[in-house]
């Protein structure tokens, strides 16, 4: 089976609306920022698989994915998530065959740094062959 996080990362990097707001700050298989990042650098997005299953006959994996969006303030973090929604919800591109948001995004702050972030959860169907 392929690396599902690589599939998602590669597909998302093709969405110019998203890369315009986060640049290359797209981090797969984590829910933490990379060392050296601060919100002053601009928006950022990390994601990781929460669970799911594989339909081998169909060559598709259904995953529940957590996306964590940061910004300099709550408004910017929400803007990152809004752009993610626009490029991902009800769309198909790259190895992503289908995607939809699972629930209303939740905003919060990092306990140690007080950096604002938004958590969003999506169901994705990914090609595995």
GROMACS .gro file of N, CA, C and O in nm:
model
  516
    1UNK      N    1   0.084  -0.118   0.000
    1UNK     CA    2   0.000   0.000   0.000
    1UNK      C    3   0.089   0.124   0.000
    1UNK      O    4   0.198   0.124   0.055
    2UNK      N    5   0.039   0.230  -0.059
    2UNK     CA    6   0.114   0.355  -0.067
    2UNK      C    7   0.108   0.432   0.065
    2UNK      O    8   0.024   0.403   0.150
    3UNK      N    9   0.193   0.532   0.079
    3UNK     CA   10   0.190   0.620   0.196
    3UNK      C   11   0.078   0.722   0.175
    3UNK      O   12   0.087   0.810   0.090
    4UNK      N   13  -0.028   0.708   0.253
    4UNK     CA   14  -0.146   0.792   0.235
    4UNK      C   15  -0.119   0.939   0.264
    4UNK      O   16  -0.173   1.028   0.199
    5UNK      N   17  -0.031   0.966   0.361
    5UNK     CA   18   0.004   1.105   0.391
    5UNK      C   19   0.077   1.171   0.275
    5UNK      O   20   0.058   1.290   0.248
    6UNK      N   21   0.160   1.096   0.205
    6UNK     CA   22   0.229   1.150   0.087
    6UNK      C   23   0.126   1.182  -0.022
    6UNK      O   24   0.135   1.285  -0.089
    7UNK      N   25   0.028   1.094  -0.040
    7UNK     CA   26  -0.077   1.118  -0.139
    7UNK      C   27  -0.150   1.248  -0.109
    7UNK      O   28  -0.172   1.331  -0.198
    8UNK      N   29  -0.189   1.268   0.017
    8UNK     CA   30  -0.260   1.389   0.056
    8UNK      C   31  -0.171   1.512   0.038
    8UNK      O   32  -0.212   1.614  -0.018
    9UNK      N   33  -0.048   1.503   0.085
    9UNK     CA   34   0.046   1.615   0.077
    9UNK      C   35   0.069   1.656  -0.068
    9UNK      O   36   0.060   1.775  -0.102
   10UNK      N   37   0.095   1.558  -0.153
   10UNK     CA   38   0.122   1.586  -0.294
   10UNK      C   39   0.000   1.652  -0.359
   10UNK      O   40   0.015   1.750  -0.434
   11UNK      N   41  -0.118   1.601  -0.330
   11UNK     CA   42  -0.240   1.658  -0.388
   11UNK      C   43  -0.262   1.801  -0.339
   11UNK      O   44  -0.291   1.891  -0.419
   12UNK      N   45  -0.248   1.825  -0.209
   12UNK     CA   46  -0.274   1.959  -0.156
   12UNK      C   47  -0.175   2.062  -0.208
   12UNK      O   48  -0.211   2.179  -0.226
   13UNK      N   49  -0.052   2.021  -0.232
   13UNK     CA   50   0.048   2.115  -0.284
   13UNK      C   51   0.016   2.162  -0.425
   13UNK      O   52   0.074   2.260  -0.472
   14UNK      N   53  -0.079   2.097  -0.494
   14UNK     CA   54  -0.119   2.141  -0.627
   14UNK      C   55  -0.227   2.248  -0.622
   14UNK      O   56  -0.261   2.305  -0.725
   15UNK      N   57  -0.281   2.276  -0.505
   15UNK     CA   58  -0.389   2.375  -0.491
   15UNK      C   59  -0.329   2.511  -0.461
   15UNK      O   60  -0.288   2.539  -0.349
   16UNK      N   61  -0.323   2.596  -0.563
   16UNK     CA   62  -0.256   2.726  -0.548
   16UNK      C   63  -0.326   2.817  -0.447
   16UNK      O   64  -0.260   2.899  -0.384
   17UNK      N   65  -0.456   2.804  -0.432
   17UNK     CA   66  -0.525   2.887  -0.332
   17UNK      C   67  -0.473   2.854  -0.192
   17UNK      O   68  -0.459   2.943  -0.108
   18UNK      N   69  -0.442   2.728  -0.168
   18UNK     CA   70  -0.390   2.687  -0.038
   18UNK      C   71  -0.244   2.728  -0.022
   18UNK      O   72  -0.206   2.785   0.081
   19UNK      N   73  -0.162   2.700  -0.121
   19UNK     CA   74  -0.020   2.735  -0.109
   19UNK      C   75   0.001   2.887  -0.105
   19UNK      O   76   0.102   2.933  -0.051
   20UNK      N   77  -0.093   2.963  -0.157
   20UNK     CA   78  -0.082   3.109  -0.150
   20UNK      C   79  -0.090   3.158  -0.005
   20UNK      O   80  -0.028   3.258   0.030
   21UNK      N   81  -0.163   3.086   0.079
   21UNK     CA   82  -0.180   3.130   0.218
   21UNK      C   83  -0.084   3.060   0.315
   21UNK      O   84  -0.049   3.115   0.418
   22UNK      N   85  -0.037   2.938   0.281
   22UNK     CA   86   0.053   2.866   0.373
   22UNK      C   87   0.193   2.848   0.316
   22UNK      O   88   0.283   2.803   0.387
   23UNK      N   89   0.214   2.880   0.190
   23UNK     CA   90   0.345   2.856   0.129
   23UNK      C   91   0.377   2.707   0.131
   23UNK      O   92   0.293   2.624   0.099
   24UNK      N   93   0.495   2.674   0.174
   24UNK     CA   94   0.537   2.533   0.185
   24UNK      C   95   0.518   2.478   0.326
   24UNK      O   96   0.565   2.370   0.357
   25UNK      N   97   0.448   2.552   0.409
   25UNK     CA   98   0.426   2.510   0.549
   25UNK      C   99   0.308   2.413   0.557
   25UNK      O  100   0.206   2.441   0.618
   26UNK      N  101   0.324   2.299   0.492
   26UNK     CA  102   0.227   2.191   0.490
   26UNK      C  103   0.300   2.067   0.542
   26UNK      O  104   0.392   2.017   0.477
   27UNK      N  105   0.261   2.020   0.660
   27UNK     CA  106   0.337   1.916   0.730
   27UNK      C  107   0.254   1.791   0.747
   27UNK      O  108   0.159   1.788   0.826
   28UNK      N  109   0.290   1.683   0.676
   28UNK     CA  110   0.215   1.558   0.688
   28UNK      C  111   0.253   1.476   0.811
   28UNK      O  112   0.364   1.489   0.863
   29UNK      N  113   0.158   1.396   0.855
   29UNK     CA  114   0.178   1.296   0.960
   29UNK      C  115   0.219   1.356   1.094
   29UNK      O  116   0.301   1.301   1.166
   30UNK      N  117   0.161   1.471   1.127
   30UNK     CA  118   0.189   1.534   1.256
   30UNK      C  119   0.072   1.625   1.295
   30UNK      O  120  -0.011   1.660   1.211
   31UNK      N  121   0.068   1.662   1.420
   31UNK     CA  122  -0.027   1.763   1.465
   31UNK      C  123   0.047   1.877   1.533
   31UNK      O  124  -0.012   1.957   1.605
   32UNK      N  125   0.176   1.884   1.509
   32UNK     CA  126   0.261   1.986   1.569
   32UNK      C  127   0.331   2.067   1.461
   32UNK      O  128   0.352   2.020   1.350
   33UNK      N  129   0.370   2.189   1.495
   33UNK     CA  130   0.447   2.271   1.402
   33UNK      C  131   0.590   2.218   1.392
   33UNK      O  132   0.639   2.153   1.484
   34UNK      N  133   0.653   2.246   1.281
   34UNK     CA  134   0.794   2.208   1.267
   34UNK      C  135   0.881   2.305   1.346
   34UNK      O  136   0.845   2.420   1.367
   35UNK      N  137   0.995   2.257   1.390
   35UNK     CA  138   1.088   2.339   1.468
   35UNK      C  139   1.122   2.466   1.391
   35UNK      O  140   1.147   2.462   1.271
   36UNK      N  141   1.121   2.576   1.462
   36UNK     CA  142   1.158   2.704   1.404
   36UNK      C  143   1.040   2.785   1.353
   36UNK      O  144   1.055   2.905   1.327
   37UNK      N  145   0.922   2.725   1.340
   37UNK     CA  146   0.805   2.799   1.292
   37UNK      C  147   0.750   2.889   1.401
   37UNK      O  148   0.747   2.852   1.519
   38UNK      N  149   0.706   3.007   1.363
   38UNK     CA  150   0.624   3.093   1.448
   38UNK      C  151   0.511   3.146   1.361
   38UNK      O  152   0.525   3.155   1.238
   39UNK      N  153   0.398   3.184   1.419
   39UNK     CA  154   0.288   3.237   1.340
   39UNK      C  155   0.325   3.362   1.259
   39UNK      O  156   0.258   3.392   1.160
   40UNK      N  157   0.430   3.433   1.299
   40UNK     CA  158   0.475   3.547   1.220
   40UNK      C  159   0.522   3.505   1.081
   40UNK      O  160   0.529   3.587   0.990
   41UNK      N  161   0.555   3.376   1.064
   41UNK     CA  162   0.600   3.325   0.935
   41UNK      C  163   0.486   3.316   0.834
   41UNK      O  164   0.509   3.305   0.714
   42UNK      N  165   0.362   3.316   0.882
   42UNK     CA  166   0.245   3.302   0.796
   42UNK      C  167   0.165   3.180   0.837
   42UNK      O  168   0.199   3.109   0.932
   43UNK      N  169   0.056   3.155   0.766
   43UNK     CA  170  -0.029   3.041   0.795
   43UNK      C  171   0.047   2.910   0.777
   43UNK      O  172   0.145   2.902   0.703
   44UNK      N  173   0.001   2.807   0.848
   44UNK     CA  174   0.063   2.675   0.839
   44UNK      C  175  -0.046   2.570   0.858
   44UNK      O  176  -0.151   2.597   0.916
   45UNK      N  177  -0.018   2.450   0.808
   45UNK     CA  178  -0.115   2.342   0.813
   45UNK      C  179  -0.044   2.210   0.836
   45UNK      O  180   0.050   2.176   0.764
   46UNK      N  181  -0.088   2.137   0.938
   46UNK     CA  182  -0.037   2.002   0.965
   46UNK      C  183  -0.155   1.907   0.957
   46UNK      O  184  -0.269   1.946   0.982
   47UNK      N  185  -0.128   1.783   0.922
   47UNK     CA  186  -0.237   1.686   0.915
   47UNK      C  187  -0.187   1.546   0.949
   47UNK      O  188  -0.069   1.515   0.936
   48UNK      N  189  -0.282   1.465   0.998
   48UNK     CA  190  -0.249   1.326   1.030
   48UNK      C  191  -0.376   1.242   1.023
   48UNK      O  192  -0.487   1.293   1.041
   49UNK      N  193  -0.357   1.115   0.999
   49UNK     CA  194  -0.468   1.022   0.989
   49UNK      C  195  -0.516   0.986   1.129
   49UNK      O  196  -0.436   0.952   1.216
   50UNK      N  197  -0.648   0.993   1.151
   50UNK     CA  198  -0.708   0.955   1.279
   50UNK      C  199  -0.757   0.811   1.277
   50UNK      O  200  -0.772   0.749   1.381
   51UNK      N  201  -0.789   0.760   1.161
   51UNK     CA  202  -0.842   0.624   1.149
   51UNK      C  203  -0.901   0.605   1.011
   51UNK      O  204  -0.890   0.691   0.924
   52UNK      N  205  -0.963   0.489   0.990
   52UNK     CA  206  -1.024   0.461   0.861
   52UNK      C  207  -1.016   0.315   0.828
   52UNK      O  208  -0.985   0.231   0.914
   53UNK      N  209  -1.041   0.284   0.702
   53UNK     CA  210  -1.031   0.146   0.657
   53UNK      C  211  -0.994   0.142   0.509
   53UNK      O  212  -0.993   0.243   0.441
   54UNK      N  213  -0.960   0.022   0.462
   54UNK     CA  214  -0.917   0.004   0.324
   54UNK      C  215  -1.013  -0.091   0.256
   54UNK      O  216  -1.047  -0.197   0.309
   55UNK      N  217  -1.057  -0.054   0.137
   55UNK     CA  218  -1.140  -0.138   0.053
   55UNK      C  219  -1.051  -0.191  -0.058
   55UNK      O  220  -1.035  -0.127  -0.161
   56UNK      N  221  -0.987  -0.305  -0.034
   56UNK     CA  222  -0.888  -0.355  -0.128
   56UNK      C  223  -0.947  -0.381  -0.266
   56UNK      O  224  -0.883  -0.357  -0.367
   57UNK      N  225  -1.070  -0.431  -0.273
   57UNK     CA  226  -1.129  -0.460  -0.403
   57UNK      C  227  -1.144  -0.334  -0.487
   57UNK      O  228  -1.133  -0.336  -0.607
   58UNK      N  229  -1.173  -0.225  -0.420
   58UNK     CA  230  -1.191  -0.100  -0.492
   58UNK      C  231  -1.065  -0.017  -0.505
   58UNK      O  232  -1.065   0.087  -0.570
   59UNK      N  233  -0.957  -0.061  -0.441
   59UNK     CA  234  -0.832   0.014  -0.447
   59UNK      C  235  -0.841   0.150  -0.380
   59UNK      O  236  -0.773   0.244  -0.420
   60UNK      N  237  -0.926   0.160  -0.277
   60UNK     CA  238  -0.951   0.288  -0.212
   60UNK      C  239  -0.939   0.273  -0.061
   60UNK      O  240  -0.981   0.172  -0.004
   61UNK      N  241  -0.880   0.373   0.003
   61UNK     CA  242  -0.878   0.381   0.149
   61UNK      C  243  -0.968   0.496   0.191
   61UNK      O  244  -0.966   0.603   0.129
   62UNK      N  245  -1.049   0.474   0.293
   62UNK     CA  246  -1.128   0.582   0.352
   62UNK      C  247  -1.060   0.619   0.482
   62UNK      O  248  -1.043   0.534   0.570
   63UNK      N  249  -1.017   0.743   0.493
   63UNK     CA  250  -0.947   0.786   0.613
   63UNK      C  251  -1.020   0.904   0.676
   63UNK      O  252  -1.083   0.984   0.607
   64UNK      N  253  -1.013   0.911   0.807
   64UNK     CA  254  -1.055   1.029   0.880
   64UNK      C  255  -0.927   1.106   0.911
   64UNK      O  256  -0.835   1.054   0.973
   65UNK      N  257  -0.923   1.228   0.863
   65UNK     CA  258  -0.799   1.307   0.869
   65UNK      C  259  -0.819   1.429   0.958
   65UNK      O  260  -0.922   1.497   0.949
   66UNK      N  261  -0.723   1.454   1.046
   66UNK     CA  262  -0.723   1.575   1.127
   66UNK      C  263  -0.632   1.677   1.062
   66UNK      O  264  -0.516   1.648   1.033
   67UNK      N  265  -0.683   1.796   1.040
   67UNK     CA  266  -0.605   1.907   0.988
   67UNK      C  267  -0.598   2.014   1.097
   67UNK      O  268  -0.699   2.048   1.159
   68UNK      N  269  -0.478   2.064   1.121
   68UNK     CA  270  -0.457   2.168   1.222
   68UNK      C  271  -0.400   2.290   1.150
   68UNK      O  272  -0.293   2.282   1.087
   69UNK      N  273  -0.472   2.402   1.159
   69UNK     CA  274  -0.439   2.523   1.085
   69UNK      C  275  -0.396   2.633   1.181
   69UNK      O  276  -0.471   2.665   1.274
   70UNK      N  277  -0.280   2.693   1.159
   70UNK     CA  278  -0.229   2.801   1.244
   70UNK      C  279  -0.229   2.933   1.168
   70UNK      O  280  -0.221   2.936   1.045
   71UNK      N  281  -0.232   3.041   1.243
   71UNK     CA  282  -0.220   3.175   1.187
   71UNK      C  283  -0.171   3.269   1.295
   71UNK      O  284  -0.164   3.234   1.413
   72UNK      N  285  -0.142   3.392   1.254
   72UNK     CA  286  -0.092   3.493   1.348
   72UNK      C  287  -0.200   3.530   1.451
   72UNK      O  288  -0.169   3.569   1.563
   73UNK      N  289  -0.327   3.513   1.413
   73UNK     CA  290  -0.439   3.537   1.504
   73UNK      C  291  -0.551   3.441   1.468
   73UNK      O  292  -0.541   3.364   1.373
   74UNK      N  293  -0.660   3.443   1.547
   74UNK     CA  294  -0.770   3.349   1.523
   74UNK      C  295  -0.832   3.368   1.385
   74UNK      O  296  -0.868   3.272   1.318
   75UNK      N  297  -0.842   3.491   1.342
   75UNK     CA  298  -0.899   3.519   1.212
   75UNK      C  299  -0.817   3.455   1.100
   75UNK      O  300  -0.871   3.395   1.007
   76UNK      N  301  -0.686   3.466   1.109
   76UNK     CA  302  -0.598   3.408   1.007
   76UNK      C  303  -0.601   3.257   1.012
   76UNK      O  304  -0.603   3.191   0.908
   77UNK      N  305  -0.602   3.199   1.131
   77UNK     CA  306  -0.613   3.053   1.143
   77UNK      C  307  -0.744   3.004   1.081
   77UNK      O  308  -0.747   2.903   1.010
   78UNK      N  309  -0.852   3.078   1.105
   78UNK     CA  310  -0.980   3.044   1.043
   78UNK      C  311  -0.975   3.061   0.891
   78UNK      O  312  -1.037   2.984   0.818
   79UNK      N  313  -0.902   3.160   0.844
   79UNK     CA  314  -0.889   3.180   0.700
   79UNK      C  315  -0.815   3.062   0.636
   79UNK      O  316  -0.853   3.016   0.528
   80UNK      N  317  -0.710   3.012   0.701
   80UNK     CA  318  -0.640   2.894   0.650
   80UNK      C  319  -0.737   2.777   0.638
   80UNK      O  320  -0.743   2.709   0.536
   81UNK      N  321  -0.818   2.756   0.743
   81UNK     CA  322  -0.914   2.646   0.738
   81UNK      C  323  -1.020   2.669   0.630
   81UNK      O  324  -1.061   2.576   0.561
   82UNK      N  325  -1.064   2.792   0.611
   82UNK     CA  326  -1.163   2.821   0.508
   82UNK      C  327  -1.110   2.790   0.368
   82UNK      O  328  -1.183   2.737   0.284
   83UNK      N  329  -0.985   2.823   0.345
   83UNK     CA  330  -0.925   2.790   0.215
   83UNK      C  331  -0.912   2.639   0.201
   83UNK      O  332  -0.940   2.583   0.094
   84UNK      N  333  -0.872   2.571   0.309
   84UNK     CA  334  -0.866   2.425   0.306
   84UNK      C  335  -1.002   2.368   0.269
   84UNK      O  336  -1.013   2.280   0.183
   85UNK      N  337  -1.107   2.419   0.330
   85UNK     CA  338  -1.243   2.374   0.298
   85UNK      C  339  -1.274   2.395   0.150
   85UNK      O  340  -1.324   2.305   0.083
   86UNK      N  341  -1.243   2.512   0.099
   86UNK     CA  342  -1.272   2.541  -0.042
   86UNK      C  343  -1.201   2.447  -0.138
   86UNK      O  344  -1.259   2.407  -0.238
   87UNK      N  345  -1.077   2.412  -0.107
   87UNK     CA  346  -1.002   2.327  -0.200
   87UNK      C  347  -1.027   2.178  -0.178
   87UNK      O  348  -1.002   2.097  -0.268
   88UNK      N  349  -1.080   2.139  -0.060
   88UNK     CA  350  -1.091   1.997  -0.027
   88UNK      C  351  -1.234   1.945  -0.024
   88UNK      O  352  -1.262   1.838  -0.081
   89UNK      N  353  -1.326   2.015   0.039
   89UNK     CA  354  -1.462   1.964   0.058
   89UNK      C  355  -1.533   1.944  -0.076
   89UNK      O  356  -1.538   2.034  -0.160
   90UNK      N  357  -1.584   1.823  -0.095
   90UNK     CA  358  -1.661   1.787  -0.214
   90UNK      C  359  -1.578   1.799  -0.342
   90UNK      O  360  -1.631   1.831  -0.448
   91UNK      N  361  -1.448   1.774  -0.330
   91UNK     CA  362  -1.357   1.784  -0.444
   91UNK      C  363  -1.285   1.652  -0.467
   91UNK      O  364  -1.277   1.569  -0.377
   92UNK      N  365  -1.231   1.636  -0.586
   92UNK     CA  366  -1.148   1.521  -0.621
   92UNK      C  367  -1.032   1.572  -0.706
   92UNK      O  368  -1.053   1.645  -0.803
   93UNK      N  369  -0.909   1.537  -0.668
   93UNK     CA  370  -0.790   1.578  -0.743
   93UNK      C  371  -0.673   1.494  -0.695
   93UNK      O  372  -0.671   1.448  -0.581
   94UNK      N  373  -0.575   1.476  -0.781
   94UNK     CA  374  -0.460   1.394  -0.745
   94UNK      C  375  -0.507   1.257  -0.701
   94UNK      O  376  -0.596   1.198  -0.761
   95UNK      N  377  -0.452   1.204  -0.594
   95UNK     CA  378  -0.493   1.075  -0.540
   95UNK      C  379  -0.615   1.082  -0.451
   95UNK      O  380  -0.660   0.981  -0.398
   96UNK      N  381  -0.670   1.203  -0.432
   96UNK     CA  382  -0.791   1.220  -0.351
   96UNK      C  383  -0.911   1.200  -0.442
   96UNK      O  384  -0.935   1.279  -0.534
   97UNK      N  385  -0.986   1.094  -0.416
   97UNK     CA  386  -1.102   1.061  -0.499
   97UNK      C  387  -1.228   1.132  -0.453
   97UNK      O  388  -1.318   1.157  -0.532
   98UNK      N  389  -1.236   1.162  -0.326
   98UNK     CA  390  -1.351   1.232  -0.270
   98UNK      C  391  -1.313   1.281  -0.131
   98UNK      O  392  -1.229   1.221  -0.065
   99UNK      N  393  -1.377   1.390  -0.087
   99UNK     CA  394  -1.350   1.444   0.046
   99UNK      C  395  -1.472   1.521   0.095
   99UNK      O  396  -1.541   1.584   0.015
  100UNK      N  397  -1.497   1.513   0.224
  100UNK     CA  398  -1.599   1.598   0.283
  100UNK      C  399  -1.564   1.626   0.429
  100UNK      O  400  -1.498   1.547   0.495
  101UNK      N  401  -1.609   1.742   0.477
  101UNK     CA  402  -1.583   1.780   0.615
  101UNK      C  403  -1.673   1.697   0.706
  101UNK      O  404  -1.788   1.671   0.674
  102UNK      N  405  -1.618   1.650   0.817
  102UNK     CA  406  -1.693   1.564   0.908
  102UNK      C  407  -1.770   1.641   1.014
  102UNK      O  408  -1.870   1.593   1.065
  103UNK      N  409  -1.721   1.757   1.054
  103UNK     CA  410  -1.787   1.836   1.157
  103UNK      C  411  -1.740   1.980   1.148
  103UNK      O  412  -1.646   2.010   1.076
  104UNK      N  413  -1.807   2.066   1.221
  104UNK     CA  414  -1.770   2.208   1.223
  104UNK      C  415  -1.630   2.222   1.283
  104UNK      O  416  -1.600   2.163   1.387
  105UNK      N  417  -1.542   2.299   1.218
  105UNK     CA  418  -1.407   2.320   1.273
  105UNK      C  419  -1.410   2.384   1.412
  105UNK      O  420  -1.504   2.457   1.445
  106UNK      N  421  -1.306   2.356   1.490
  106UNK     CA  422  -1.296   2.404   1.627
  106UNK      C  423  -1.171   2.489   1.643
  106UNK      O  424  -1.063   2.446   1.604
  107UNK      N  425  -1.185   2.606   1.702
  107UNK     CA  426  -1.068   2.691   1.724
  107UNK      C  427  -1.022   2.681   1.869
  107UNK      O  428  -1.102   2.656   1.959
  108UNK      N  429  -0.893   2.701   1.888
  108UNK     CA  430  -0.834   2.695   2.022
  108UNK      C  431  -0.699   2.765   2.018
  108UNK      O  432  -0.664   2.830   1.920
  109UNK      N  433  -0.622   2.747   2.126
  109UNK     CA  434  -0.485   2.802   2.135
  109UNK      C  435  -0.392   2.695   2.189
  109UNK      O  436  -0.433   2.614   2.274
  110UNK      N  437  -0.269   2.697   2.143
  110UNK     CA  438  -0.169   2.605   2.195
  110UNK      C  439  -0.147   2.637   2.343
  110UNK      O  440  -0.132   2.754   2.380
  111UNK      N  441  -0.145   2.536   2.430
  111UNK     CA  442  -0.132   2.562   2.574
  111UNK      C  443  -0.001   2.629   2.613
  111UNK      O  444   0.000   2.714   2.702
  112UNK      N  445   0.108   2.595   2.547
  112UNK     CA  446   0.239   2.649   2.587
  112UNK      C  447   0.269   2.786   2.526
  112UNK      O  448   0.335   2.869   2.588
  113UNK      N  449   0.223   2.807   2.402
  113UNK     CA  450   0.260   2.928   2.329
  113UNK      C  451   0.145   3.025   2.308
  113UNK      O  452   0.169   3.140   2.271
  114UNK      N  453   0.022   2.977   2.329
  114UNK     CA  454  -0.100   3.054   2.304
  114UNK      C  455  -0.119   3.089   2.156
  114UNK      O  456  -0.193   3.181   2.122
  115UNK      N  457  -0.052   3.016   2.066
  115UNK     CA  458  -0.072   3.036   1.923
  115UNK      C  459  -0.211   2.987   1.885
  115UNK      O  460  -0.250   2.876   1.920
  116UNK      N  461  -0.287   3.066   1.811
  116UNK     CA  462  -0.421   3.024   1.770
  116UNK      C  463  -0.414   2.917   1.661
  116UNK      O  464  -0.326   2.919   1.575
  117UNK      N  465  -0.509   2.823   1.668
  117UNK     CA  466  -0.520   2.721   1.563
  117UNK      C  467  -0.666   2.681   1.548
  117UNK      O  468  -0.750   2.709   1.633
  118UNK      N  469  -0.695   2.616   1.436
  118UNK     CA  470  -0.827   2.561   1.409
  118UNK      C  471  -0.808   2.415   1.373
  118UNK      O  472  -0.723   2.381   1.291
  119UNK      N  473  -0.887   2.328   1.437
  119UNK     CA  474  -0.889   2.186   1.403
  119UNK      C  475  -1.008   2.159   1.312
  119UNK      O  476  -1.119   2.205   1.338
  120UNK      N  477  -0.981   2.086   1.205
  120UNK     CA  478  -1.087   2.045   1.112
  120UNK      C  479  -1.068   1.897   1.082
  120UNK      O  480  -0.955   1.848   1.074
  121UNK      N  481  -1.179   1.828   1.066
  121UNK     CA  482  -1.176   1.683   1.043
  121UNK      C  483  -1.249   1.652   0.913
  121UNK      O  484  -1.362   1.696   0.894
  122UNK      N  485  -1.180   1.579   0.826
  122UNK     CA  486  -1.235   1.545   0.695
  122UNK      C  487  -1.230   1.394   0.673
  122UNK      O  488  -1.137   1.327   0.719
  123UNK      N  489  -1.327   1.343   0.600
  123UNK     CA  490  -1.322   1.206   0.551
  123UNK      C  491  -1.272   1.214   0.407
  123UNK      O  492  -1.323   1.295   0.328
  124UNK      N  493  -1.170   1.135   0.376
  124UNK     CA  494  -1.114   1.134   0.242
  124UNK      C  495  -1.113   0.992   0.188
  124UNK      O  496  -1.087   0.896   0.263
  125UNK      N  497  -1.142   0.977   0.060
  125UNK     CA  498  -1.125   0.851  -0.010
  125UNK      C  499  -1.003   0.868  -0.098
  125UNK      O  500  -0.999   0.958  -0.183
  126UNK      N  501  -0.903   0.782  -0.076
  126UNK     CA  502  -0.775   0.793  -0.145
  126UNK      C  503  -0.746   0.670  -0.228
  126UNK      O  504  -0.773   0.557  -0.183
  127UNK      N  505  -0.688   0.691  -0.344
  127UNK     CA  506  -0.645   0.577  -0.426
  127UNK      C  507  -0.526   0.512  -0.360
  127UNK      O  508  -0.434   0.579  -0.316
  128UNK      N  509  -0.528   0.379  -0.348
  128UNK     CA  510  -0.418   0.309  -0.283
  128UNK      C  511  -0.337   0.224  -0.381
  128UNK      O  512  -0.241   0.159  -0.341
  129UNK      N  513  -0.374   0.223  -0.505
  129UNK     CA  514  -0.298   0.148  -0.607
  129UNK      C  515  -0.258   0.238  -0.720
  129UNK      O  516  -0.308   0.346  -0.736
   0.00000   0.00000   0.00000
